[in-house]
Amino acid sequence: MAKKKKTELPMTWERGYRCHTLWQGKECVGRVELGEADTWDEIYRCQAGTVLGEAKNLSEAKRWVKETARLNRIQHRLF
């Protein structure tokens, strides 16, 4: 009997207040946040799992979060 291939749900972006969140089904897999409104330093703070990063523009930040989230799905952390 052949095994069924497990299909992954597509990743979708949702815009929030001063952040963008990456969802896969009902699970949050990543987030891009801005700083405070009055003192924003024009750096986007990214988080995917336990990995943190920074980017200079939103498209670069979203790309980083999506790639890191995909790697987290494939590769398991050692520690």
Short mmCIF file of C-alpha atoms in Angstrom, two decimals:
data_model
loop_
_atom_site.label_atom_id
_atom_site.label_comp_id
_atom_site.label_asym_id
_atom_site.label_seq_id
_atom_site.Cartn_x
_atom_site.Cartn_y
_atom_site.Cartn_z
CA MET A 1 0.00 0.00 0.00
CA ALA A 2 1.43 3.39 -0.99
CA LYS A 3 1.99 6.08 1.62
CA LYS A 4 0.04 9.30 1.28
CA LYS A 5 2.21 12.36 0.83
CA LYS A 6 1.63 14.88 3.57
CA THR A 7 0.63 18.16 1.98
CA GLU A 8 1.67 21.35 3.70
CA LEU A 9 -0.68 24.27 4.06
CA PRO A 10 0.30 27.42 2.16
CA MET A 11 1.98 30.26 4.06
CA THR A 12 0.00 33.52 4.07
CA TRP A 13 0.81 37.01 5.33
CA GLU A 14 -1.61 38.93 7.55
CA ARG A 15 -1.17 42.60 8.25
CA GLY A 16 -1.60 43.81 11.81
CA TYR A 17 -0.99 46.99 13.76
CA ARG A 18 2.72 47.81 13.25
CA CYS A 19 3.50 44.20 12.27
CA HIS A 20 3.06 41.57 9.56
CA THR A 21 2.52 37.94 10.61
CA LEU A 22 3.21 34.82 8.56
CA TRP A 23 0.66 32.03 9.12
CA GLN A 24 0.64 28.42 7.99
CA GLY A 25 -2.90 27.27 8.60
CA LYS A 26 -3.68 28.26 12.19
CA GLU A 27 -0.04 28.30 13.31
CA CYS A 28 2.02 31.50 13.48
CA VAL A 29 5.42 30.73 11.92
CA GLY A 30 6.96 34.21 11.73
CA ARG A 31 6.57 37.92 12.28
CA VAL A 32 7.96 41.27 11.10
CA GLU A 33 7.62 44.17 13.55
CA LEU A 34 8.32 47.88 13.50
CA GLY A 35 9.60 49.92 16.44
CA GLU A 36 7.68 52.53 18.36
CA ALA A 37 5.69 55.02 16.26
CA ASP A 38 7.36 58.22 17.47
CA THR A 39 10.93 56.87 17.70
CA TRP A 40 11.07 54.39 14.81
CA ASP A 41 14.66 53.83 13.59
CA GLU A 42 13.55 52.45 10.18
CA ILE A 43 14.69 48.90 10.97
CA TYR A 44 12.32 45.96 10.61
CA ARG A 45 12.71 43.34 13.34
CA CYS A 46 12.08 39.79 12.13
CA GLN A 47 11.32 36.62 14.06
CA ALA A 48 10.84 33.07 12.80
CA GLY A 49 10.66 30.47 15.54
CA THR A 50 13.48 31.30 17.93
CA VAL A 51 15.65 33.05 15.31
CA LEU A 52 15.79 36.86 15.28
CA GLY A 53 16.96 39.18 12.51
CA GLU A 54 16.82 42.73 11.17
CA ALA A 55 16.22 44.18 7.71
CA LYS A 56 16.23 47.60 6.07
CA ASN A 57 13.01 47.25 4.06
CA LEU A 58 9.77 45.30 4.35
CA SER A 59 10.19 43.06 1.29
CA GLU A 60 13.65 41.94 2.48
CA ALA A 61 12.26 41.27 5.97
CA LYS A 62 9.35 39.20 4.63
CA ARG A 63 11.69 37.19 2.40
CA TRP A 64 13.99 36.47 5.37
CA VAL A 65 11.09 35.34 7.57
CA LYS A 66 9.64 33.07 4.87
CA GLU A 67 13.00 31.40 4.11
CA THR A 68 13.81 30.92 7.80
CA ALA A 69 10.35 29.47 8.48
CA ARG A 70 10.82 26.98 5.62
CA LEU A 71 14.22 25.96 6.99
CA ASN A 72 12.73 25.52 10.47
CA ARG A 73 10.16 23.11 9.00
CA ILE A 74 12.86 21.00 7.31
CA GLN A 75 15.74 21.24 9.77
CA HIS A 76 15.45 20.51 13.48
CA ARG A 77 17.40 22.59 15.98
CA LEU A 78 20.19 20.81 17.82
CA PHE A 79 19.91 22.81 21.04
#
